[in-house]
Coordinates of C-alpha atoms and ligand atoms in Angstrom, one line a residue:
Chain A
M1 CA -7.0 42.0 29.7
N2 CA -5.8 45.4 31.1
I3 CA -9.0 47.2 31.8
V4 CA -9.0 50.9 33.0
A5 CA -11.7 53.0 34.5
C6 CA -11.0 56.7 34.4
V7 CA -12.6 58.7 37.2
K8 CA -12.6 62.4 38.1
R9 CA -13.1 64.0 41.4
V10 CA -15.7 66.7 41.1
P11 CA -17.7 68.9 43.4
T12 CA -20.9 67.2 44.7
T13 CA -24.1 68.1 42.7
E14 CA -25.3 70.2 45.7
A15 CA -22.3 72.6 45.2
V16 CA -23.2 76.2 44.9
A17 CA -21.1 78.2 42.4
Q18 CA -19.2 81.3 43.6
P19 CA -16.9 83.1 41.2
T20 CA -13.5 84.1 42.6
A21 CA -12.7 87.7 43.4
D22 CA -10.8 88.2 40.1
G23 CA -13.8 86.8 38.2
K24 CA -11.5 84.2 36.5
G25 CA -12.5 81.0 38.3
L26 CA -14.7 79.4 40.8
D27 CA -14.2 79.5 44.5
T28 CA -13.2 76.0 45.7
S29 CA -13.3 76.7 49.4
G30 CA -15.9 74.7 51.3
L31 CA -16.6 72.4 48.3
Q32 CA -17.4 68.7 49.0
Y33 CA -16.2 66.2 46.4
M34 CA -17.4 63.0 44.9
I35 CA -16.5 60.7 42.0
S36 CA -18.4 62.1 39.0
F37 CA -21.7 60.4 38.7
Y38 CA -21.1 58.6 35.4
D39 CA -17.6 57.5 36.4
E40 CA -19.2 55.2 39.0
I41 CA -21.0 53.6 36.1
A42 CA -17.6 53.3 34.4
V43 CA -16.0 51.6 37.4
E44 CA -18.9 49.1 37.6
E45 CA -18.7 48.3 33.9
A46 CA -15.0 47.7 34.2
V47 CA -15.4 45.4 37.2
K48 CA -18.3 43.6 35.5
T49 CA -16.3 43.1 32.4
K50 CA -13.4 41.5 34.3
E51 CA -15.9 39.3 36.2
A52 CA -17.5 38.1 33.0
L53 CA -14.0 37.3 31.5
G54 CA -12.9 35.6 34.7
A55 CA -9.5 37.2 34.1
G56 CA -7.8 40.5 33.8
E57 CA -7.2 43.5 36.0
V58 CA -9.1 46.7 36.6
T59 CA -7.0 49.9 37.2
V60 CA -8.8 53.0 38.5
L61 CA -7.0 55.9 36.8
T62 CA -7.5 59.5 37.9
L63 CA -5.7 62.8 37.3
G64 CA -6.3 64.5 40.6
P65 CA -4.9 65.8 43.9
K66 CA -2.6 63.9 46.2
G67 CA -5.1 64.3 49.0
G68 CA -8.0 62.9 47.0
T69 CA -7.5 59.2 47.8
K70 CA -10.7 58.7 49.8
E71 CA -12.8 58.7 46.7
I72 CA -10.3 56.5 44.9
R73 CA -10.2 54.0 47.7
E74 CA -14.0 53.8 47.3
C75 CA -13.6 52.7 43.7
L76 CA -11.2 50.0 44.8
A77 CA -13.7 48.9 47.4
K78 CA -16.2 48.5 44.6
G79 CA -13.9 46.1 42.8
G80 CA -11.0 48.0 41.2
D81 CA -7.7 46.0 41.7
K82 CA -5.3 49.0 41.8
A83 CA -5.2 52.7 41.4
V84 CA -3.0 55.1 39.5
V85 CA -3.2 58.8 40.6
L86 CA -1.6 61.3 38.2
T87 CA -1.0 63.9 40.9
D88 CA -1.9 67.4 40.0
E89 CA -3.3 69.9 42.6
E90 CA -4.7 71.9 39.7
W91 CA -6.5 69.0 38.0
H92 CA -9.8 70.9 37.9
L93 CA -8.3 73.8 36.0
R94 CA -7.0 71.7 33.1
D95 CA -8.9 71.9 29.8
A96 CA -10.2 68.8 28.0
R97 CA -7.1 68.5 25.8
S98 CA -4.6 68.8 28.6
T99 CA -6.5 66.2 30.6
A100 CA -6.8 63.9 27.7
K101 CA -3.0 64.1 26.9
A102 CA -2.1 63.2 30.5
L103 CA -4.4 60.2 30.4
V104 CA -3.2 59.1 27.0
A105 CA 0.4 59.1 28.2
Q106 CA -0.5 56.9 31.2
L107 CA -2.8 54.6 29.2
T108 CA 0.0 54.1 26.7
S109 CA 2.7 53.4 29.2
M110 CA 0.5 50.9 31.1
G111 CA -0.6 49.1 28.0
A112 CA -4.4 49.5 28.4
D113 CA -6.6 47.2 26.3
L114 CA -10.1 48.6 27.2
V115 CA -10.9 52.0 28.8
F116 CA -14.2 53.0 30.5
M117 CA -15.0 56.6 31.2
G118 CA -18.0 58.7 32.2
R119 CA -20.3 60.3 29.6
V120 CA -19.4 63.6 31.1
A121 CA -17.7 64.9 34.2
T122 CA -20.2 67.0 36.1
D123 CA -17.9 69.9 36.8
R124 CA -17.0 71.5 33.5
D125 CA -19.5 69.4 31.6
N126 CA -17.1 68.9 28.7
A127 CA -18.1 65.4 27.5
A128 CA -14.9 65.5 25.5
V129 CA -12.1 63.6 27.2
G130 CA -13.3 60.1 26.2
P131 CA -13.5 60.7 22.4
M132 CA -10.3 62.9 22.5
V133 CA -8.3 60.1 24.3
A134 CA -9.6 57.6 21.8
T135 CA -8.7 59.8 18.8
Y136 CA -5.2 60.4 20.1
L137 CA -4.7 56.7 20.6
G138 CA -6.2 55.9 17.2
W139 CA -8.9 53.8 18.9
P140 CA -12.7 53.7 18.4
C141 CA -14.8 55.4 21.0
I142 CA -18.5 54.8 21.6
T143 CA -20.1 57.6 23.7
D144 CA -23.1 57.5 26.0
V145 CA -23.3 53.7 26.0
I146 CA -26.4 52.1 27.6
G147 CA -25.8 48.5 26.5
L148 CA -22.6 46.6 25.9
E149 CA -21.5 43.2 24.6
L150 CA -17.9 42.3 24.3
A151 CA -16.1 39.5 22.4
A152 CA -12.4 38.8 22.2
D153 CA -11.5 41.5 19.7
K154 CA -14.7 43.4 19.1
G155 CA -17.9 44.6 20.7
T156 CA -21.4 45.8 20.1
A157 CA -22.8 48.8 21.9
K158 CA -26.2 50.5 22.2
V159 CA -26.5 54.2 22.4
E160 CA -29.5 56.5 22.7
T161 CA -29.6 59.4 20.2
E162 CA -32.4 61.9 19.4
E163 CA -33.5 59.5 16.7
G164 CA -33.8 56.4 18.8
V165 CA -31.4 53.6 19.9
E166 CA -28.4 52.9 17.6
T167 CA -26.4 49.7 17.5
V168 CA -22.6 50.3 17.0
E169 CA -20.1 47.6 16.1
F170 CA -16.5 48.3 16.9
S171 CA -13.0 46.8 17.2
L172 CA -10.9 46.5 20.3
P173 CA -9.1 48.2 21.9
A174 CA -11.7 50.9 22.5
V175 CA -12.8 53.7 24.8
I176 CA -16.4 53.4 26.1
T177 CA -18.1 56.3 27.8
C178 CA -20.9 55.3 30.1
Q179 CA -24.4 56.6 30.3
K180 CA -26.9 56.0 33.1
G181 CA -28.8 52.8 32.4
L182 CA -25.7 50.7 31.4
N183 CA -25.6 49.2 34.9
E184 CA -26.4 49.8 38.5
P185 CA -23.2 50.6 40.4
R186 CA -22.8 48.3 43.4
Y187 CA -22.3 49.4 47.0
A188 CA -19.0 48.8 48.6
G189 CA -19.4 46.1 51.3
L190 CA -17.4 46.0 54.5
K191 CA -15.2 43.3 53.0
G192 CA -14.5 45.5 49.9
I193 CA -13.7 48.5 52.1
M194 CA -11.2 46.4 54.2
A195 CA -9.7 44.9 51.0
A196 CA -9.3 48.3 49.4
K197 CA -7.0 49.5 52.1
K198 CA -4.4 46.9 51.0
K199 CA -4.7 47.5 47.3
P200 CA -1.8 49.2 45.5
L201 CA -2.2 53.0 44.8
E202 CA 0.6 54.4 42.7
E203 CA 1.3 58.1 42.3
V204 CA 2.7 59.3 39.0
A205 CA 3.8 62.8 37.9
P206 CA 1.6 63.6 34.9
D207 CA 2.3 65.0 31.5
A208 CA 1.9 68.7 31.8
T209 CA 0.5 70.1 28.5
A210 CA -0.5 73.7 28.9
N211 CA -4.1 74.8 28.6
Q212 CA -5.3 76.3 25.3
A213 CA -8.6 77.4 26.9
Q214 CA -8.2 80.8 28.5
V215 CA -10.7 82.1 30.9
V216 CA -11.9 85.6 30.2
E217 CA -14.6 85.7 32.9
V218 CA -16.7 83.5 35.1
A219 CA -20.0 84.8 36.3
L220 CA -23.2 83.7 37.8
P221 CA -26.1 83.4 35.3
P222 CA -28.3 86.5 35.2
A223 CA -31.0 86.2 37.9
R224 CA -34.4 85.4 36.5
K225 CA -36.9 88.1 36.4
E226 CA -39.1 88.0 39.5
G227 CA -42.0 85.7 38.8
R228 CA -45.4 85.6 40.4
I229 CA -48.1 83.2 41.7
V230 CA -51.0 83.8 39.4
G231 CA -53.4 82.1 41.8
E232 CA -54.5 79.0 43.6
G233 CA -56.1 75.8 42.2
V234 CA -58.4 75.5 39.1
D235 CA -59.5 79.1 39.5
A236 CA -56.1 80.3 38.5
V237 CA -56.1 78.7 35.1
P238 CA -57.7 81.6 33.2
A239 CA -55.1 84.0 34.6
L240 CA -52.3 81.7 33.6
I241 CA -53.6 81.4 30.0
E242 CA -54.0 85.1 29.8
A243 CA -50.4 85.6 31.0
L244 CA -49.0 83.0 28.6
Q245 CA -50.9 84.5 25.7
N246 CA -50.7 88.2 26.2
E247 CA -47.7 88.8 28.5
A248 CA -45.2 86.0 27.7
K249 CA -46.7 85.4 24.2
V250 CA -45.7 81.8 24.1
L251 CA -49.1 80.2 23.4
Chain B
M1 CA -13.2 87.2 7.3
S2 CA -12.6 84.0 9.2
K3 CA -14.1 80.8 8.0
V4 CA -16.1 78.4 10.1
I5 CA -16.9 74.8 9.1
V6 CA -20.3 73.7 10.4
F7 CA -21.2 70.0 10.5
C8 CA -24.8 69.8 9.4
E9 CA -27.1 66.9 10.3
H10 CA -30.0 66.3 8.0
T11 CA -33.2 64.4 7.9
G12 CA -35.9 64.0 5.3
G13 CA -33.8 65.9 2.7
A14 CA -33.3 69.0 4.9
V15 CA -30.7 70.3 7.3
R16 CA -31.9 70.0 10.9
R17 CA -33.0 73.1 12.7
A18 CA -30.3 72.5 15.4
S19 CA -27.5 72.6 12.7
L20 CA -29.1 75.7 11.1
E21 CA -28.7 77.3 14.5
S22 CA -25.0 76.5 14.4
I23 CA -24.7 78.2 11.0
G24 CA -26.6 81.1 12.5
A25 CA -24.1 81.3 15.4
A26 CA -21.1 81.4 13.0
A27 CA -22.7 83.9 10.6
S28 CA -23.7 86.2 13.4
A29 CA -20.0 86.2 14.5
G30 CA -19.2 87.5 11.0
A31 CA -17.7 84.3 9.7
E32 CA -18.0 82.8 6.3
V33 CA -19.6 79.4 6.7
V34 CA -18.8 76.1 4.9
A35 CA -21.4 73.4 5.6
V36 CA -20.3 69.8 5.8
L37 CA -22.9 67.1 5.4
W38 CA -22.5 63.3 5.6
G39 CA -24.5 60.4 4.4
P40 CA -27.3 59.4 2.1
G41 CA -29.3 62.4 0.9
A42 CA -26.5 64.8 1.8
S43 CA -26.3 66.4 -1.7
D44 CA -30.1 67.0 -1.7
A45 CA -30.1 68.4 1.8
A46 CA -27.1 70.7 1.1
A47 CA -29.3 73.2 -0.7
S48 CA -31.2 73.8 2.6
A49 CA -28.0 74.8 4.5
T50 CA -29.0 78.4 4.4
G51 CA -26.4 80.9 5.5
A52 CA -23.5 78.8 4.2
S53 CA -21.6 80.0 1.2
K54 CA -20.4 76.5 0.3
A55 CA -21.4 73.0 1.1
V56 CA -19.1 70.0 1.2
C57 CA -20.7 66.5 1.0
L58 CA -18.7 63.7 2.5
T59 CA -18.9 60.6 0.3
G60 CA -18.1 57.0 0.8
G61 CA -19.0 54.7 3.6
D62 CA -22.6 53.8 3.9
A63 CA -22.7 53.2 7.6
Y64 CA -21.9 56.2 9.9
S65 CA -18.5 55.9 11.6
A66 CA -17.7 58.7 14.0
D67 CA -14.0 58.1 13.8
A68 CA -13.8 58.0 10.0
V69 CA -16.1 61.0 9.6
A70 CA -14.2 63.0 12.2
A71 CA -10.9 62.5 10.3
A72 CA -12.6 63.6 7.0
V73 CA -14.1 66.7 8.7
A74 CA -10.7 67.6 10.2
D75 CA -9.3 67.4 6.6
V76 CA -11.9 69.8 5.4
V77 CA -11.2 72.2 8.2
R78 CA -7.5 72.2 7.3
A79 CA -8.1 72.4 3.5
E80 CA -10.4 75.4 3.9
G81 CA -8.0 77.1 6.3
A82 CA -10.9 77.5 8.8
K83 CA -10.5 79.2 12.2
G84 CA -13.6 77.6 13.6
F85 CA -15.6 74.3 13.7
L86 CA -19.2 74.1 15.0
A87 CA -21.7 71.4 15.4
A88 CA -25.0 71.3 17.3
A89 CA -24.9 70.0 20.8
T90 CA -27.0 66.9 19.7
Y91 CA -25.8 63.4 20.3
R92 CA -24.0 63.4 16.9
G93 CA -22.5 66.8 17.4
K94 CA -21.2 66.2 20.9
D95 CA -19.8 62.9 19.8
L96 CA -18.0 64.3 16.8
S97 CA -16.7 67.7 17.9
P98 CA -14.1 66.4 20.4
R99 CA -12.7 63.9 17.8
V100 CA -12.3 66.7 15.2
A101 CA -10.7 68.8 18.0
A102 CA -8.2 65.9 18.8
H103 CA -7.3 65.6 15.1
L104 CA -6.6 69.3 15.0
D105 CA -4.9 69.1 18.4
V106 CA -7.1 71.8 19.9
T107 CA -9.4 71.8 23.0
P108 CA -13.1 71.7 22.3
F109 CA -15.9 73.8 23.9
T110 CA -19.2 72.1 24.6
D111 CA -22.7 73.4 24.7
C112 CA -21.9 77.1 23.9
I113 CA -24.6 79.7 24.4
E114 CA -22.6 82.6 22.9
F115 CA -20.2 82.7 19.9
T116 CA -18.5 86.0 18.9
A117 CA -15.5 87.1 17.0
E118 CA -12.2 87.6 18.8
G119 CA -9.5 88.8 16.4
D120 CA -9.4 86.2 13.7
S121 CA -10.6 83.6 16.3
F122 CA -13.6 83.4 18.5
R123 CA -14.8 83.8 22.0
V124 CA -17.4 81.5 23.6
R125 CA -19.6 81.5 26.6
R126 CA -20.7 78.2 28.1
P127 CA -22.1 76.7 31.3
W128 CA -20.0 75.2 34.1
L129 CA -21.5 73.0 36.8
A130 CA -24.6 72.5 34.7
G131 CA -25.2 76.2 34.3
K132 CA -24.7 77.2 37.9
A133 CA -21.9 79.4 36.5
L134 CA -21.2 80.8 33.0
A135 CA -17.6 80.9 31.7
T136 CA -16.4 83.2 28.9
L137 CA -13.4 81.6 27.2
T138 CA -11.0 82.0 24.3
S139 CA -8.6 79.5 22.9
E140 CA -4.9 79.5 22.0
G141 CA -5.5 76.6 19.6
D142 CA -5.4 77.2 15.9
V143 CA -9.1 76.3 15.4
L144 CA -11.9 76.9 17.9
C145 CA -14.1 73.8 18.0
A146 CA -17.4 74.1 19.7
T147 CA -20.9 72.7 19.9
T148 CA -23.9 75.1 20.1
R149 CA -26.7 74.5 22.6
L150 CA -30.1 74.0 21.0
N151 CA -32.8 76.7 20.9
V152 CA -30.2 79.4 21.7
F153 CA -29.0 80.7 18.4
A154 CA -31.3 81.9 15.5
P155 CA -30.8 80.4 12.1
A156 CA -29.1 82.7 9.5
D157 CA -31.5 84.8 7.4
A158 CA -29.6 84.1 4.2
G159 CA -29.7 82.1 1.0
A160 CA -28.6 78.6 0.0
P161 CA -24.9 77.7 -0.6
G162 CA -23.7 79.0 -4.0
E163 CA -21.1 76.2 -4.4
T164 CA -21.0 72.5 -3.5
A165 CA -18.1 70.1 -3.4
E166 CA -17.3 66.5 -2.4
H167 CA -14.8 65.1 -0.1
A168 CA -14.2 61.3 0.4
V169 CA -14.2 59.7 3.8
S170 CA -11.0 57.7 3.4
A171 CA -10.1 56.5 6.9
E172 CA -10.8 52.8 7.7
P173 CA -13.8 52.9 10.1
K174 CA -13.2 51.5 13.6
A175 CA -16.7 51.8 14.8
R176 CA -19.8 51.8 12.6
V177 CA -23.5 52.3 13.3
T178 CA -25.2 49.1 12.0
A179 CA -28.8 49.6 13.1
L180 CA -31.2 52.2 14.3
E181 CA -34.3 51.3 16.3
G182 CA -36.4 54.5 15.7
K183 CA -38.6 55.9 18.4
G184 CA -41.6 54.9 16.2
D185 CA -44.0 57.5 17.4
A186 CA -41.7 60.4 16.1
K187 CA -41.8 62.0 19.5
L188 CA -39.9 65.2 19.9
D189 CA -36.7 65.1 22.0
V190 CA -36.8 67.2 25.2
K191 CA -33.6 69.0 24.0
E192 CA -35.1 70.1 20.7
A193 CA -38.8 70.8 21.6
P194 CA -39.9 74.4 21.9
V195 CA -42.2 73.4 24.8
V196 CA -41.3 70.9 27.5
I197 CA -43.9 69.7 30.1
S198 CA -42.1 67.8 33.0
G199 CA -43.7 65.8 35.7
G200 CA -42.3 64.9 39.2
R201 CA -42.8 62.6 42.1
G202 CA -45.9 64.5 43.1
L203 CA -47.7 62.7 40.3
Q204 CA -47.8 59.8 42.7
E205 CA -48.9 57.0 40.3
P206 CA -47.5 56.2 36.8
E207 CA -51.0 56.4 35.4
N208 CA -51.1 60.1 36.3
I209 CA -48.4 60.9 33.7
K210 CA -51.3 60.8 31.2
N211 CA -52.3 64.2 32.6
V212 CA -48.9 65.6 31.6
E213 CA -49.1 63.9 28.2
D214 CA -52.6 65.4 27.6
L215 CA -51.4 68.9 28.3
A216 CA -48.4 68.4 26.0
A217 CA -50.7 67.2 23.2
A218 CA -53.0 70.1 23.7
I219 CA -50.2 72.6 23.4
G220 CA -48.6 70.9 20.4
D221 CA -44.9 70.8 19.5
A222 CA -44.2 69.8 23.1
A223 CA -42.1 67.0 24.6
G224 CA -42.6 65.3 27.9
G225 CA -39.8 65.6 30.5
A226 CA -39.3 64.2 34.0
S227 CA -37.5 64.8 37.3
R228 CA -34.9 62.2 38.3
A229 CA -37.4 60.9 40.9
L230 CA -39.7 59.7 38.2
V231 CA -36.9 58.2 36.2
D232 CA -35.5 56.4 39.2
L233 CA -39.0 55.0 39.9
G234 CA -38.8 53.6 36.3
W235 CA -41.9 55.5 35.2
R236 CA -40.1 57.5 32.5
P237 CA -37.0 56.6 30.4
H238 CA -33.7 58.3 31.3
G239 CA -33.7 60.1 27.9
E240 CA -36.5 62.3 29.3
Q241 CA -34.7 63.3 32.6
V242 CA -34.1 67.0 32.9
G243 CA -31.3 68.1 35.2
Q244 CA -27.6 67.9 36.1
T245 CA -27.4 64.2 35.4
G246 CA -30.0 64.3 32.6
K247 CA -30.6 66.7 29.8
T248 CA -30.2 70.5 29.8
V249 CA -33.1 72.1 28.1
S250 CA -33.8 75.7 27.0
P251 CA -37.3 75.6 25.5
Q252 CA -39.5 78.7 25.0
L253 CA -41.9 77.3 27.6
Y254 CA -41.1 74.9 30.4
V255 CA -43.9 73.6 32.6
A256 CA -42.9 71.9 35.9
V257 CA -45.7 69.8 37.3
A258 CA -45.4 68.4 40.9
I259 CA -41.6 69.0 40.8
S260 CA -40.1 70.4 44.0
G261 CA -37.2 72.2 42.2
A262 CA -34.0 70.6 43.6
I263 CA -30.8 72.3 42.7
Q264 CA -29.9 69.4 40.3
H265 CA -33.2 69.8 38.5
L266 CA -33.0 73.6 38.2
A267 CA -29.5 73.3 36.7
G268 CA -31.2 71.5 33.7
M269 CA -34.0 74.0 33.0
R270 CA -33.3 77.4 34.5
T271 CA -32.3 79.0 31.1
S272 CA -35.8 78.2 29.6
G273 CA -37.7 81.2 28.2
V274 CA -40.8 81.1 30.3
I275 CA -41.1 78.8 33.3
V276 CA -44.5 77.7 34.7
A277 CA -44.7 75.8 38.0
I278 CA -47.7 73.9 39.3
N279 CA -47.2 72.6 42.8
K280 CA -49.4 72.2 45.9
D281 CA -46.7 73.5 48.2
A282 CA -46.5 77.3 48.0
D283 CA -43.0 77.1 49.5
A284 CA -41.6 74.7 46.9
P285 CA -38.2 76.1 45.5
I286 CA -39.4 75.7 41.9
F287 CA -41.5 78.8 42.4
K288 CA -38.3 80.8 42.9
V289 CA -37.4 80.3 39.2
A290 CA -40.9 80.3 37.9
D291 CA -42.3 83.2 35.9
Y292 CA -45.9 82.1 36.6
G293 CA -47.0 79.7 39.4
I294 CA -50.2 78.0 40.3
V295 CA -50.4 76.7 43.9
G296 CA -52.7 73.7 43.7
D297 CA -53.3 70.1 43.2
A298 CA -51.9 68.9 39.8
F299 CA -54.8 66.4 39.4
E300 CA -57.3 69.3 39.4
V301 CA -55.2 72.0 37.7
L302 CA -53.9 69.9 34.8
P303 CA -57.2 68.8 33.3
A304 CA -58.6 72.3 33.6
L305 CA -55.5 73.8 32.0
T306 CA -55.6 71.2 29.2
E307 CA -59.2 72.1 28.4
A308 CA -58.6 75.8 28.6
I309 CA -55.7 75.5 26.2
K310 CA -57.8 73.5 23.7
G311 CA -60.4 76.3 24.0
A312 CA -57.9 79.1 23.5
K313 CA -56.5 77.3 20.5
A314 CA -59.9 76.8 19.0
N315 CA -60.6 80.5 19.3
A316 CA -57.3 81.6 17.9
Ligands
FAD1 C1 -25.8 63.1 42.1 C2 -27.3 63.5 42.0 C3 -27.7 63.9 40.7 C4 -29.0 64.3 40.5 N1 -29.5 64.7 39.2 C5 -30.8 65.1 39.1 C6 -31.2 65.4 37.8 O1 -30.5 65.4 36.7 N2 -32.5 65.8 37.6 C7 -33.4 65.8 38.7 O2 -34.6 66.2 38.5 N3 -33.0 65.5 39.9 C8 -31.7 65.1 40.1 N4 -31.3 64.7 41.4 C9 -32.3 64.5 42.4 C10 -32.8 65.8 43.1 O3 -31.9 66.0 44.2 C11 -34.2 65.5 43.6 O4 -34.3 64.4 44.5 C12 -35.3 65.3 42.5 O5 -35.2 66.3 41.5 C13 -36.7 65.4 43.1 O6 -37.7 65.1 42.2 P1 -39.1 65.6 42.3 O7 -39.1 67.1 42.4 O8 -40.0 65.0 41.3 O9 -39.6 65.0 43.7 P2 -39.8 65.6 45.1 O10 -38.7 66.4 45.6 O11 -40.3 64.6 46.0 O12 -41.0 66.7 44.9 C14 -42.3 66.4 44.6 C15 -43.1 67.7 44.6 O13 -44.4 67.4 44.2 C16 -45.3 68.2 44.9 N5 -46.6 67.5 44.9 C17 -47.0 66.4 45.6 N6 -48.2 66.1 45.3 C18 -48.7 67.0 44.4 C19 -50.0 67.2 43.8 N7 -51.0 66.4 43.9 N8 -50.1 68.3 43.0 C20 -49.1 69.2 42.9 N9 -47.9 69.1 43.5 C21 -47.7 68.0 44.2 C22 -44.7 68.3 46.3 O14 -45.1 69.5 46.9 C23 -43.2 68.4 45.9 O15 -42.8 69.7 45.8 C24 -29.9 64.3 41.6 C25 -29.5 64.0 42.9 C26 -28.2 63.6 43.1 C27 -27.7 63.3 44.5
AMP2 N1 -9.0 64.4 35.7 C1 -9.5 63.2 35.2 N2 -9.0 62.0 35.7 C2 -9.5 60.9 35.2 N3 -10.4 60.8 34.3 C3 -11.0 62.0 33.8 C4 -10.5 63.2 34.2 N4 -11.2 64.2 33.6 C5 -12.1 63.5 32.8 N5 -11.9 62.2 32.9 C6 -12.7 61.1 32.2 O1 -13.3 61.7 31.1 C7 -14.8 61.6 31.2 C8 -15.4 62.8 30.6 O2 -14.9 64.0 31.2 P1 -15.2 65.4 30.5 O3 -14.8 65.4 29.1 O4 -14.3 66.4 31.4 O5 -16.6 65.7 30.7 C9 -15.0 61.5 32.7 O6 -16.2 61.0 33.0 C10 -13.8 60.7 33.1 O7 -14.1 59.3 32.9

């Protein structure tokens, strides 16, 4: 089985947002990067699936910069067999559709059977690329998966909605987007790190569909109104109730 | 006037509040709204899609299939000549919208907090980096597909749809919902609740979460939330985690109890209406975003606050 884990290089969650001088983007200078939190879960699920099958191959696929291989090697150290990098220095500026089209082209040419993605990439917070890729491919997609069982040509997934936990039955091939709770991503051992250095990493020029999304303005959220400490300990409770009732009017 | 199709979720014979907010967003942008409803009870619930001029009920298929429903919704968008498609940023809405967008070959916009007219299309504002920045965007696509963040838009102040129609879900389903294990206790979801009370690591023992639950019960209409620290400890389910890798919430009132206010937590709650922080450390960063703070021990302050709220309610 040709299993693919799609991962995106995103700013670390500590990143502070700073709009660029023209107000049309975010300043990227000084940013640290990581593999998006949920994509680590996708890599783990891909590797676990291969291990359970006792056969197959896991490809780590990213649309990202040429220089971003450190994070991709980490995915290989955690069990990916090879990597494909769709090289684009402006990967972070692509809209969801443009990203999805580039991934679809690669997934088609490599003959993917099962694709794992993150629930959302923690930069633009689109939560869209997974279901878009699946729709373009004509495949089912199950989003925010917290439990997964696979058979030869079908699977059963558990997802958490506002109503409770749903069971979803689907046919393969499929795109699965991974939610926290599906698995606990492993740490890369020294052996894995050494092995990763020798694993194949192929660079491919991606499909370049132009963006539809046009940025009018990027701004910081309005600062919150200055708050105040109403007091210390139990003695402050009446003052808080008074403020919530008569000032904020939320009680 | 541009037309917007709004996917309306419904429960107990009525359209959900979150979907009514999506209709409100479209109506306030001056659009004519067509509500689309799926599933058992859709035709009864259609009458409660206030603000829509027409309702289309999707028929056929007794188990929900996101892929089949998305294809049918895209058909309706095309047939109506709509310029916009909206759904609420619930699980269903976020799962459906990108699929509808792909069928229409347009890029979708997630979790929008503003929706205004731009020529015969629309302009949206939405968070980037979990709300650390806000981007205003337009689309060159033929249809602007978006989800609306909960508790941000007001439902439309208008009447029931004057016209209803049916449209068959005809695509062969590839994935189907076969079972739902309900939450049982009908607990409010943190994303939907008008009041959220969250606890953090400073609660020290899992038993102490009871203090937070008691306060939530006293206020009413409140959901319990948690910092990632509590979720990682396994004391609360991930569905209650607030923050960059949890849920983003905008309730009218957010109470952070024994939460330090890490940047990843603030990203998930800083757009709340009123923020109250209770923390024993006067220098905790949570106080920087709080409207009202009490510096003190949560184990003393919470029970007193709970009693005081019960008292205030009894007098109201
Ligand atoms: C990739 C990544 C993603 C993350 N995503 C999230 C996320 O989505 N959501 C999230 O919340 N965090 C997230 N975090 C974690 C975040 O960085 C913090 O570690 C976490 O929010 C801390 O939780 P806390 O405030 O409960 O605990 P702490 O930071 O330990 O704070 C405990 C607070 O309780 C106070 N306290 C102690 N005892 C008492 C008492 N008796 N009464 C009153 N106050 C008391 C202390 O003064 C302190 O301020 C993420 C981190 C990373 C690296
Ligand atoms: N540039 C990219 N390269 C590879 N995978 C991506 C990329 N962008 C998004 N994805 C995948 O799509 C998921 C959802 O991303 P998004 O829709 O941007 O929130 C991510 O978790 C990844 O698995």
